[in-house]
mmCIF file of C-alpha atoms in Angstrom:
data_model
loop_
_atom_site.group_PDB
_atom_site.id
_atom_site.type_symbol
_atom_site.label_atom_id
_atom_site.label_comp_id
_atom_site.label_asym_id
_atom_site.label_seq_id
_atom_site.Cartn_x
_atom_site.Cartn_y
_atom_site.Cartn_z
ATOM 1 C CA MET P 353 51.810 -200.766 212.959
ATOM 2 C CA ILE P 354 48.407 -202.471 211.253
ATOM 3 C CA ILE P 355 47.301 -201.241 207.852
ATOM 4 C CA ARG P 356 42.946 -202.071 207.787
ATOM 5 C CA SER P 357 42.412 -200.596 204.610
ATOM 6 C CA LEU P 358 43.929 -199.028 201.600
ATOM 7 C CA LEU P 359 42.861 -196.908 198.509
ATOM 8 C CA ILE P 360 44.373 -196.726 195.203
ATOM 9 C CA HIS P 361 43.357 -194.586 192.211
ATOM 10 C CA ASN P 362 44.815 -193.958 188.947
ATOM 11 C CA LEU P 363 48.376 -195.667 189.710
ATOM 12 C CA ARG P 364 49.638 -197.270 187.007
ATOM 13 C CA ASN P 365 47.375 -199.899 185.885
ATOM 14 C CA HIS P 366 44.611 -199.232 189.177
ATOM 15 C CA GLU P 367 41.446 -197.266 188.420
ATOM 16 C CA HIS P 368 39.933 -197.400 191.529
ATOM 17 C CA THR P 369 41.195 -200.376 193.811
ATOM 18 C CA GLU P 370 39.888 -200.666 197.732
ATOM 19 C CA ILE P 371 41.326 -203.266 200.217
ATOM 20 C CA GLU P 372 40.420 -204.598 203.613
ATOM 21 C CA LEU P 373 43.834 -206.041 204.840
ATOM 22 C CA SER P 374 44.543 -208.714 207.164
ATOM 23 C CA PRO P 375 46.550 -208.027 210.560
ATOM 24 C CA GLY P 376 48.790 -210.792 209.480
ATOM 25 C CA VAL P 377 50.081 -212.141 206.120
ATOM 26 C CA ASN P 378 48.253 -210.527 202.698
ATOM 27 C CA ILE P 379 49.273 -212.575 199.843
ATOM 28 C CA PHE P 380 48.654 -210.535 196.157
ATOM 29 C CA TYR P 381 49.772 -212.661 193.346
ATOM 30 C CA GLY P 382 49.018 -212.892 189.888
ATOM 31 C CA LEU P 383 50.448 -212.611 186.382
ATOM 32 C CA ASN P 384 53.572 -210.422 186.117
ATOM 33 C CA GLY P 385 52.422 -206.914 185.505
ATOM 34 C CA ALA P 386 49.032 -208.008 186.729
ATOM 35 C CA GLY P 387 49.407 -205.510 189.198
ATOM 36 C CA LYS P 388 50.582 -206.901 192.631
ATOM 37 C CA THR P 389 53.530 -204.774 193.230
ATOM 38 C CA SER P 390 51.605 -201.613 192.631
ATOM 39 C CA VAL P 391 49.754 -202.578 195.725
ATOM 40 C CA LEU P 392 52.975 -202.471 197.596
ATOM 41 C CA GLU P 393 54.061 -199.287 195.799
ATOM 42 C CA SER P 394 51.242 -197.560 197.057
ATOM 43 C CA VAL P 395 51.586 -198.831 200.627
ATOM 44 C CA SER P 396 55.716 -197.068 200.386
ATOM 45 C CA ILE P 397 53.926 -193.687 199.231
ATOM 46 C CA ALA P 398 51.947 -193.585 201.875
ATOM 47 C CA GLY P 399 54.609 -194.694 204.427
ATOM 48 C CA LEU P 400 57.262 -192.603 202.293
ATOM 49 C CA SER P 401 56.049 -190.150 199.907
ATOM 50 C CA LYS P 402 57.322 -192.047 197.170
ATOM 51 C CA SER P 403 57.517 -195.838 195.296
ATOM 52 C CA PHE P 404 60.446 -197.737 196.980
ATOM 53 C CA LEU P 405 61.051 -198.910 193.588
ATOM 54 C CA PRO P 406 63.467 -195.877 191.366
ATOM 55 C CA VAL P 407 60.725 -194.658 189.009
ATOM 56 C CA PRO P 408 59.553 -191.000 188.643
ATOM 57 C CA ASP P 409 56.001 -190.253 189.973
ATOM 58 C CA ALA P 410 54.890 -189.285 186.833
ATOM 59 C CA ALA P 411 55.402 -192.464 185.433
ATOM 60 C CA LEU P 412 53.003 -193.611 188.220
ATOM 61 C CA VAL P 413 50.033 -192.012 186.902
ATOM 62 C CA ARG P 414 47.751 -194.097 184.938
ATOM 63 C CA GLN P 415 47.639 -193.508 181.018
ATOM 64 C CA ASN P 416 45.318 -190.979 180.034
ATOM 65 C CA GLU P 417 45.201 -189.874 183.828
ATOM 66 C CA GLU P 418 46.001 -186.615 185.452
ATOM 67 C CA ASN P 419 47.223 -187.738 188.759
ATOM 68 C CA TYR P 420 47.109 -190.462 190.721
ATOM 69 C CA LEU P 421 46.000 -190.840 194.538
ATOM 70 C CA VAL P 422 46.700 -193.076 197.828
ATOM 71 C CA SER P 423 45.583 -193.397 200.813
ATOM 72 C CA LEU P 424 44.634 -195.915 203.843
ATOM 73 C CA ARG P 425 43.727 -196.405 207.457
ATOM 74 C CA ALA P 426 45.616 -197.915 209.962
ATOM 75 C CA ASP P 427 45.883 -198.275 213.954
ATOM 76 C CA THR P 428 49.372 -197.879 215.774
ATOM 77 C CA ASP P 429 50.316 -201.084 218.202
ATOM 78 C CA HIS P 430 48.518 -198.936 220.991
ATOM 79 C CA GLY P 431 45.671 -198.955 218.893
ATOM 80 C CA VAL P 432 45.453 -195.016 218.050
ATOM 81 C CA PRO P 433 43.645 -194.583 214.580
ATOM 82 C CA TYR P 434 46.131 -192.997 211.875
ATOM 83 C CA LYS P 435 44.991 -192.337 208.161
ATOM 84 C CA VAL P 436 47.426 -190.535 205.656
ATOM 85 C CA SER P 437 46.380 -189.455 202.117
ATOM 86 C CA LEU P 438 48.842 -188.124 198.695
ATOM 87 C CA GLN P 439 47.677 -187.013 195.431
ATOM 88 C CA TYR P 440 50.359 -186.395 193.081
ATOM 89 C CA THR P 441 49.755 -184.417 189.881
ATOM 90 C CA PRO P 442 52.679 -183.538 187.445
ATOM 91 C CA GLY P 443 53.646 -180.527 187.564
ATOM 92 C CA ALA P 444 52.344 -179.647 190.972
ATOM 93 C CA LYS P 445 53.638 -180.329 194.800
ATOM 94 C CA LYS P 446 52.314 -183.108 196.467
ATOM 95 C CA LEU P 447 49.079 -182.737 198.238
ATOM 96 C CA ILE P 448 49.782 -184.932 201.667
ATOM 97 C CA SER P 449 47.092 -185.093 204.511
ATOM 98 C CA SER P 450 47.166 -186.814 207.591
ATOM 99 C CA THR P 451 46.274 -186.810 211.040
ATOM 100 C CA ALA P 452 48.633 -184.333 211.737
ATOM 101 C CA GLY P 453 46.858 -182.068 209.575
ATOM 102 C CA ASP P 454 46.623 -180.962 205.328
ATOM 103 C CA ASN P 455 49.344 -179.168 203.485
ATOM 104 C CA LEU P 456 51.974 -181.390 204.461
ATOM 105 C CA ASN P 457 55.434 -181.978 203.489
ATOM 106 C CA PRO P 458 57.066 -185.431 202.853
ATOM 107 C CA LYS P 459 59.226 -185.096 205.563
ATOM 108 C CA ASP P 460 56.151 -184.940 207.818
ATOM 109 C CA ILE P 461 54.730 -188.295 207.055
ATOM 110 C CA ILE P 462 58.069 -190.367 206.804
ATOM 111 C CA GLY P 463 58.638 -192.780 209.733
ATOM 112 C CA GLU P 464 54.603 -192.183 210.934
ATOM 113 C CA LEU P 465 54.325 -195.386 209.231
ATOM 114 C CA PRO P 466 57.102 -197.281 209.710
ATOM 115 C CA LEU P 467 58.071 -199.965 206.635
ATOM 116 C CA VAL P 468 60.980 -202.612 206.059
ATOM 117 C CA ILE P 469 60.848 -203.346 202.283
ATOM 118 C CA LEU P 470 62.431 -206.570 200.206
ATOM 119 C CA SER P 471 62.275 -206.502 196.338
ATOM 120 C CA PRO P 472 64.871 -208.329 194.412
ATOM 121 C CA ASP P 473 66.078 -204.546 193.644
ATOM 122 C CA PHE P 474 67.375 -204.569 196.768
ATOM 123 C CA LYS P 475 70.296 -206.836 196.046
ATOM 124 C CA ASN P 476 72.312 -203.472 195.338
ATOM 125 C CA ILE P 477 72.802 -203.380 198.552
ATOM 126 C CA THR P 478 75.359 -205.888 198.792
ATOM 127 C CA PHE P 479 76.485 -206.381 195.248
ATOM 128 C CA GLY P 480 76.271 -202.365 194.279
ATOM 129 C CA SER P 481 77.768 -198.969 194.433
ATOM 130 C CA PRO P 482 78.211 -196.847 197.309
ATOM 131 C CA ALA P 483 75.413 -194.904 196.433
ATOM 132 C CA ASP P 484 72.855 -197.774 196.826
ATOM 133 C CA ARG P 485 74.259 -198.204 200.147
ATOM 134 C CA ARG P 486 74.406 -194.430 201.169
ATOM 135 C CA GLN P 487 70.195 -194.617 199.839
ATOM 136 C CA PHE P 488 70.047 -197.512 202.348
ATOM 137 C CA LEU P 489 71.757 -195.791 205.451
ATOM 138 C CA ASP P 490 69.100 -192.718 204.607
ATOM 139 C CA SER P 491 66.251 -194.562 204.031
ATOM 140 C CA VAL P 492 66.175 -196.174 207.622
ATOM 141 C CA LEU P 493 67.758 -193.262 209.191
ATOM 142 C CA SER P 494 64.699 -191.304 208.040
ATOM 143 C CA GLN P 495 62.060 -193.786 209.246
ATOM 144 C CA ALA P 496 63.868 -193.324 212.374
ATOM 145 C CA SER P 497 64.796 -189.700 212.912
ATOM 146 C CA LYS P 498 62.636 -186.580 211.815
ATOM 147 C CA ARG P 499 66.048 -184.540 212.507
ATOM 148 C CA TYR P 500 67.966 -186.855 210.010
ATOM 149 C CA VAL P 501 65.465 -186.128 207.247
ATOM 150 C CA GLU P 502 65.522 -182.452 208.105
ATOM 151 C CA GLU P 503 69.396 -182.711 208.031
ATOM 152 C CA ALA P 504 69.719 -184.351 204.788
ATOM 153 C CA ILE P 505 67.066 -182.005 202.664
ATOM 154 C CA GLN P 506 69.355 -179.366 204.176
ATOM 155 C CA LEU P 507 72.545 -181.274 203.159
ATOM 156 C CA LYS P 508 71.281 -181.888 199.445
ATOM 157 C CA ARG P 509 70.018 -178.213 199.098
ATOM 158 C CA ILE P 510 73.444 -176.444 200.254
ATOM 159 C CA LEU P 511 75.538 -178.923 198.404
ATOM 160 C CA LYS P 512 73.543 -178.415 195.335
ATOM 161 C CA GLN P 513 74.159 -174.268 195.743
ATOM 162 C CA ARG P 514 78.021 -175.066 196.529
ATOM 163 C CA ASN P 515 78.134 -176.890 193.837
ATOM 164 C CA SER P 516 76.431 -174.594 191.526
ATOM 165 C CA LEU P 517 78.804 -171.801 192.509
ATOM 166 C CA LEU P 518 82.094 -173.971 191.924
ATOM 167 C CA ASN P 519 80.760 -174.475 188.495
ATOM 168 C CA ALA P 520 80.181 -170.774 187.707
ATOM 169 C CA ALA P 521 84.224 -170.341 188.982
ATOM 170 C CA LYS P 522 85.240 -172.813 186.904
ATOM 171 C CA ILE P 523 83.468 -171.542 183.614
ATOM 172 C CA GLN P 524 83.604 -167.827 184.530
ATOM 173 C CA ARG P 525 86.732 -167.727 186.284
ATOM 174 C CA ASN P 526 85.460 -165.229 189.098
ATOM 175 C CA MET P 527 84.227 -166.042 192.330
ATOM 176 C CA ASN P 528 83.217 -164.010 195.073
ATOM 177 C CA LYS P 529 85.578 -165.936 197.850
ATOM 178 C CA ALA P 530 83.350 -164.485 200.982
ATOM 179 C CA VAL P 531 80.086 -165.879 199.640
ATOM 180 C CA MET P 532 81.838 -169.323 198.823
ATOM 181 C CA ASP P 533 83.091 -169.460 202.070
ATOM 182 C CA ALA P 534 79.958 -169.028 204.115
ATOM 183 C CA TRP P 535 78.408 -171.987 201.866
ATOM 184 C CA THR P 536 81.324 -173.813 202.755
ATOM 185 C CA ASP P 537 80.841 -173.690 206.632
ATOM 186 C CA ALA P 538 77.144 -174.347 206.158
ATOM 187 C CA PHE P 539 78.196 -177.580 204.002
ATOM 188 C CA ILE P 540 80.771 -178.907 206.733
ATOM 189 C CA LYS P 541 78.134 -178.123 209.621
ATOM 190 C CA SER P 542 75.476 -180.171 207.964
ATOM 191 C CA ALA P 543 78.002 -182.812 206.608
ATOM 192 C CA SER P 544 79.397 -183.120 210.142
ATOM 193 C CA GLU P 545 76.009 -183.626 211.692
ATOM 194 C CA ILE P 546 74.931 -186.544 209.025
ATOM 195 C CA VAL P 547 78.750 -188.080 209.611
ATOM 196 C CA VAL P 548 77.997 -188.790 213.629
ATOM 197 C CA ARG P 549 74.556 -189.857 213.002
ATOM 198 C CA ARG P 550 75.226 -192.357 210.479
ATOM 199 C CA SER P 551 78.078 -193.748 212.310
ATOM 200 C CA ALA P 552 76.069 -193.876 215.685
ATOM 201 C CA PHE P 553 73.398 -195.955 213.625
ATOM 202 C CA ILE P 554 75.935 -198.205 212.442
ATOM 203 C CA GLU P 555 77.054 -198.782 215.385
ATOM 204 C CA GLU P 556 73.808 -199.550 217.075
ATOM 205 C CA PHE P 557 72.731 -201.570 213.988
ATOM 206 C CA VAL P 558 75.507 -204.179 213.569
ATOM 207 C CA PRO P 559 74.225 -206.128 216.876
ATOM 208 C CA PHE P 560 70.983 -206.752 214.943
ATOM 209 C CA PHE P 561 72.847 -207.370 211.990
ATOM 210 C CA LYS P 562 75.194 -210.339 213.362
ATOM 211 C CA THR P 563 72.144 -212.158 215.268
ATOM 212 C CA ALA P 564 69.683 -212.136 211.831
ATOM 213 C CA TYR P 565 72.301 -213.413 210.148
ATOM 214 C CA GLU P 566 73.410 -216.047 212.006
ATOM 215 C CA ASP P 567 69.597 -216.835 212.266
ATOM 216 C CA VAL P 568 68.610 -216.461 208.727
ATOM 217 C CA ALA P 569 72.196 -218.424 207.608
ATOM 218 C CA GLY P 570 72.881 -220.862 210.390
ATOM 219 C CA THR P 571 76.248 -220.616 210.796
ATOM 220 C CA HIS P 572 78.651 -219.115 212.502
ATOM 221 C CA GLU P 573 80.465 -217.457 209.820
ATOM 222 C CA PRO P 574 82.023 -213.601 210.483
ATOM 223 C CA VAL P 575 79.854 -211.178 209.567
ATOM 224 C CA GLY P 576 79.964 -207.169 209.917
ATOM 225 C CA ILE P 577 79.136 -203.970 208.810
ATOM 226 C CA GLU P 578 82.057 -200.801 209.044
ATOM 227 C CA TYR P 579 80.916 -197.249 208.358
ATOM 228 C CA THR P 580 83.266 -195.505 205.926
ATOM 229 C CA PRO P 581 82.671 -192.032 205.782
ATOM 230 C CA ASP P 582 84.693 -189.923 202.850
ATOM 231 C CA SER P 583 88.024 -188.376 204.392
ATOM 232 C CA ILE P 584 87.415 -189.420 207.513
ATOM 233 C CA ASP P 585 89.198 -191.558 209.787
ATOM 234 C CA ALA P 586 86.994 -193.739 211.380
ATOM 235 C CA GLU P 587 88.751 -194.252 214.533
ATOM 236 C CA LEU P 588 88.068 -190.371 214.935
ATOM 237 C CA LEU P 589 84.168 -191.273 215.649
ATOM 238 C CA LYS P 590 85.008 -193.572 218.772
ATOM 239 C CA HIS P 591 85.506 -191.365 221.757
ATOM 240 C CA ASP P 592 84.741 -192.049 224.971
ATOM 241 C CA GLY P 593 82.743 -189.481 227.080
ATOM 242 C CA GLU P 594 78.764 -188.702 228.304
ATOM 243 C CA GLU P 595 76.126 -189.036 225.272
ATOM 244 C CA VAL P 596 75.453 -185.763 224.549
ATOM 245 C CA LEU P 597 78.891 -184.416 225.107
ATOM 246 C CA LYS P 598 80.101 -187.268 223.309
ATOM 247 C CA THR P 599 78.153 -186.261 220.232
ATOM 248 C CA GLU P 600 79.049 -182.953 220.139
ATOM 249 C CA LEU P 601 82.848 -183.645 220.324
ATOM 250 C CA LEU P 602 82.468 -185.866 217.387
ATOM 251 C CA LYS P 603 81.031 -183.211 215.527
ATOM 252 C CA GLU P 604 83.726 -180.674 216.103
ATOM 253 C CA SER P 605 86.408 -182.759 215.268
ATOM 254 C CA VAL P 606 84.661 -184.352 211.858
ATOM 255 C CA ALA P 607 83.959 -180.280 211.429
ATOM 256 C CA LYS P 608 87.641 -179.953 212.082
ATOM 257 C CA ARG P 609 88.725 -182.315 209.624
ATOM 258 C CA PHE P 610 86.133 -181.353 206.871
ATOM 259 C CA ARG P 611 87.527 -177.934 207.148
ATOM 260 C CA GLU P 612 91.031 -179.286 206.509
ATOM 261 C CA ILE P 613 89.749 -181.464 203.701
ATOM 262 C CA ALA P 614 88.278 -177.985 202.278
ATOM 263 C CA ILE P 615 91.649 -176.420 202.405
ATOM 264 C CA GLN P 616 93.384 -179.340 200.863
ATOM 265 C CA MET P 617 90.608 -180.032 198.133
ATOM 266 C CA TRP P 618 90.110 -176.170 197.198
ATOM 267 C CA PRO P 619 92.418 -176.132 193.972
ATOM 268 C CA GLU P 620 90.922 -179.150 192.185
ATOM 269 C CA GLU P 621 87.130 -178.225 193.235
ATOM 270 C CA LEU P 622 87.829 -175.352 191.369
ATOM 271 C CA ARG P 623 89.416 -176.908 188.287
ATOM 272 C CA ARG P 624 86.704 -179.417 188.310
ATOM 273 C CA GLY P 625 83.756 -177.444 189.470
ATOM 274 C CA THR P 626 82.389 -179.849 191.827
ATOM 275 C CA THR P 627 82.571 -180.873 195.968
ATOM 276 C CA LEU P 628 85.093 -183.493 196.113
ATOM 277 C CA PHE P 629 84.746 -184.436 200.182
ATOM 278 C CA GLY P 630 81.611 -185.061 201.909
ATOM 279 C CA PRO P 631 78.941 -187.870 203.152
ATOM 280 C CA GLN P 632 77.437 -187.437 199.312
ATOM 281 C CA LYS P 633 80.688 -189.795 198.687
ATOM 282 C CA ASP P 634 80.173 -192.164 201.647
ATOM 283 C CA ASP P 635 80.282 -196.046 202.067
ATOM 284 C CA VAL P 636 79.408 -198.672 204.027
ATOM 285 C CA ARG P 637 81.194 -201.855 203.872
ATOM 286 C CA ILE P 638 79.661 -205.011 204.500
ATOM 287 C CA GLU P 639 82.017 -207.981 205.129
ATOM 288 C CA ILE P 640 81.792 -211.634 205.418
ATOM 289 C CA ASN P 641 84.455 -214.094 205.927
ATOM 290 C CA GLY P 642 86.426 -211.240 206.483
ATOM 291 C CA GLY P 643 86.752 -210.211 202.947
ATOM 292 C CA VAL P 644 83.987 -207.631 201.038
ATOM 293 C CA ALA P 645 80.986 -209.100 200.751
ATOM 294 C CA LYS P 646 80.696 -207.549 197.115
ATOM 295 C CA GLU P 647 83.810 -209.229 195.948
ATOM 296 C CA PHE P 648 83.975 -212.694 198.001
ATOM 297 C CA ALA P 649 80.186 -213.561 198.882
ATOM 298 C CA SER P 650 78.404 -216.270 197.053
ATOM 299 C CA GLN P 651 75.258 -215.789 195.643
ATOM 300 C CA GLY P 652 73.707 -218.008 198.649
ATOM 301 C CA GLN P 653 75.374 -216.046 200.743
ATOM 302 C CA HIS P 654 74.380 -212.246 199.235
ATOM 303 C CA LYS P 655 70.417 -213.609 199.586
ATOM 304 C CA SER P 656 71.231 -214.563 203.447
ATOM 305 C CA LEU P 657 72.849 -210.817 203.927
ATOM 306 C CA LEU P 658 70.605 -209.173 202.645
ATOM 307 C CA ILE P 659 67.674 -210.642 204.438
ATOM 308 C CA SER P 660 69.817 -210.611 207.305
ATOM 309 C CA ILE P 661 69.937 -206.898 206.811
ATOM 310 C CA LYS P 662 66.255 -206.140 206.218
ATOM 311 C CA PHE P 663 65.376 -208.027 209.526
ATOM 312 C CA ALA P 664 68.136 -206.298 211.603
ATOM 313 C CA GLU P 665 66.314 -202.909 209.919
ATOM 314 C CA PHE P 666 62.912 -204.338 211.253
ATOM 315 C CA GLU P 667 64.462 -204.724 214.623
ATOM 316 C CA PHE P 668 66.134 -201.275 214.800
ATOM 317 C CA LEU P 669 63.154 -199.459 213.739
ATOM 318 C CA ARG P 670 60.805 -201.059 215.927
ATOM 319 C CA ASN P 671 63.375 -200.962 218.937
ATOM 320 C CA ARG P 672 63.962 -196.987 217.907
ATOM 321 C CA LYS P 673 60.119 -196.107 216.969
ATOM 322 C CA GLY P 674 58.261 -198.858 219.880
ATOM 323 C CA GLU P 675 55.772 -199.837 216.865
ATOM 324 C CA ASN P 676 56.058 -202.729 214.650
ATOM 325 C CA PRO P 677 57.160 -201.981 210.981
ATOM 326 C CA VAL P 678 54.700 -203.418 208.286
ATOM 327 C CA ILE P 679 56.700 -205.632 206.034
ATOM 328 C CA LEU P 680 56.510 -205.584 202.608
ATOM 329 C CA LEU P 681 57.839 -208.506 200.169
ATOM 330 C CA ASP P 682 57.723 -207.943 196.580
ATOM 331 C CA ASP P 683 58.371 -211.199 194.278
ATOM 332 C CA ILE P 684 61.575 -212.219 196.275
ATOM 333 C CA PHE P 685 60.756 -215.919 197.163
ATOM 334 C CA ALA P 686 61.062 -216.552 193.552
ATOM 335 C CA GLU P 687 65.048 -216.080 194.210
ATOM 336 C CA LEU P 688 64.751 -218.016 197.349
ATOM 337 C CA ASP P 689 64.956 -221.493 197.849
ATOM 338 C CA THR P 690 62.693 -223.456 200.635
ATOM 339 C CA LYS P 691 64.815 -223.068 203.567
ATOM 340 C CA ARG P 692 65.339 -219.756 202.951
ATOM 341 C CA THR P 693 61.695 -218.852 202.379
ATOM 342 C CA GLU P 694 60.790 -220.720 205.403
ATOM 343 C CA LYS P 695 63.225 -218.686 207.589
ATOM 344 C CA VAL P 696 61.922 -215.639 206.156
ATOM 345 C CA PHE P 697 58.547 -216.273 207.277
ATOM 346 C CA SER P 698 59.939 -217.569 210.846
ATOM 347 C CA ASN P 699 61.209 -214.438 211.127
ATOM 348 C CA VAL P 700 57.417 -212.503 209.910
ATOM 349 C CA ILE P 701 55.702 -215.291 212.597
ATOM 350 C CA VAL P 702 58.051 -214.340 215.419
ATOM 351 C CA SER P 703 57.823 -210.774 214.671
ATOM 352 C CA ALA P 704 53.852 -210.555 214.697
ATOM 353 C CA ALA P 705 54.179 -208.419 212.133
ATOM 354 C CA GLN P 706 51.827 -207.325 209.576
ATOM 355 C CA THR P 707 53.230 -208.550 205.629
ATOM 356 C CA LEU P 708 51.967 -207.823 202.381
ATOM 357 C CA ILE P 709 53.627 -210.360 199.616
ATOM 358 C CA THR P 710 53.874 -210.854 196.319
ATOM 359 C CA THR P 711 54.386 -213.637 194.384
ATOM 360 C CA THR P 712 53.232 -215.431 191.280
ATOM 361 C CA ASP P 713 52.891 -218.951 193.282
ATOM 362 C CA ALA P 714 50.418 -218.616 195.872
ATOM 363 C CA GLU P 715 49.445 -222.193 196.416
ATOM 364 C CA ARG P 716 53.612 -222.523 197.254
ATOM 365 C CA LEU P 717 53.385 -219.947 199.813
ATOM 366 C CA GLN P 718 50.415 -221.108 201.665
ATOM 367 C CA ASP P 719 51.505 -224.594 202.079
ATOM 368 C CA ILE P 720 54.582 -222.923 203.975
ATOM 369 C CA LEU P 721 52.637 -221.069 206.327
ATOM 370 C CA PRO P 722 51.574 -222.022 209.438
ATOM 371 C CA ARG P 723 47.870 -222.920 209.444
ATOM 372 C CA GLU P 724 47.394 -220.271 212.856
ATOM 373 C CA ILE P 725 48.825 -217.119 210.995
ATOM 374 C CA PRO P 726 46.047 -214.901 210.043
ATOM 375 C CA THR P 727 46.150 -214.819 206.004
ATOM 376 C CA ALA P 728 44.154 -213.042 203.281
ATOM 377 C CA VAL P 729 44.877 -213.771 200.039
ATOM 378 C CA PHE P 730 44.184 -211.555 196.940
ATOM 379 C CA ARG P 731 44.263 -212.458 192.826
ATOM 380 C CA VAL P 732 45.147 -209.572 190.953
ATOM 381 C CA SER P 733 44.205 -208.938 187.243
ATOM 382 C CA GLY P 734 44.612 -206.244 184.936
ATOM 383 C CA GLY P 735 44.554 -203.880 188.062
ATOM 384 C CA ILE P 736 41.873 -205.143 189.714
ATOM 385 C CA VAL P 737 42.036 -206.857 193.071
ATOM 386 C CA PHE P 738 39.776 -209.985 194.237
ATOM 387 C CA ARG P 739 39.710 -210.973 197.412
ATOM 388 C CA GLU P 740 39.875 -215.251 197.542
ATOM 389 C CA ALA P 741 40.169 -216.143 201.288
#
């Protein structure tokens, strides 16, 4: 995918910004707070319907303005034009339109403009909590599969309702068991779908990850990623047979186990007023040299692991979508040594992906970038973007 032009209106400190992008590397440089990251956030909004940073939409609206607007024009790798526009007004539903039509929902555009994003905040994938790794799972799978997006939304809705009923039962000491059983059945059906899809993703993702790590780190130290679903033995998710039959059998096996867990957990769920099993408690184990990366990896290994995960994500999405994702690199080079910086750029060059980079030091990046790569350099100051080269 190649983004041709980007429009940003009243987002953070950008009053009105229009940018024509290079199909190669685009460097946005300036002081901290100048508005560089907001350019990448606008692309994230166009592709994922939200910023890649953990910030509410209302906080993105420029001070004293009523809403923000983001729109872009792009071409697929096959030359098919694509356009998308999102307007957000606090207290109202996002107005989303694209080549596919008007009055769209976020799920309708997720994955249409595949993105791979790397930011210092994403170090929580290897450093952080299970919730950080679940967010990574959901982000990649949502771009790869609209079915997954729909199922994840469904699971969230069902879980919210089930928790509401459990909390009410805890407070009021009264419950309609038939209603609760119906929501439990719905939760187990949706949860089983999510678990099987997550398991299949990790199985497909691991070879990409191992290849990327060896390339980035330049070593043969063993690494791995293992899906650890809540309440489900990982062995249960391994099954021989035809793919369609295998998937359906796995879903039924997982559902059967969840039904057993639901019975076991019922007294404690009533006491605590919340759901105590399911994919909202899953984790992903990232390993290096036989140990858990969170506990045993050095600072340098953490950086190499994160970069490898992101380039594996790129290969996975390209393989699944048949389309080069756009790469967004937000101020990561301040934390990388020259060797890792060169390795990142070599992967960008080999992939031939359009890349948007923010930095406070454009000269360092320009010195490393090969001359043959189409490059555009933009200076950002006070929410205004100036093209220099």
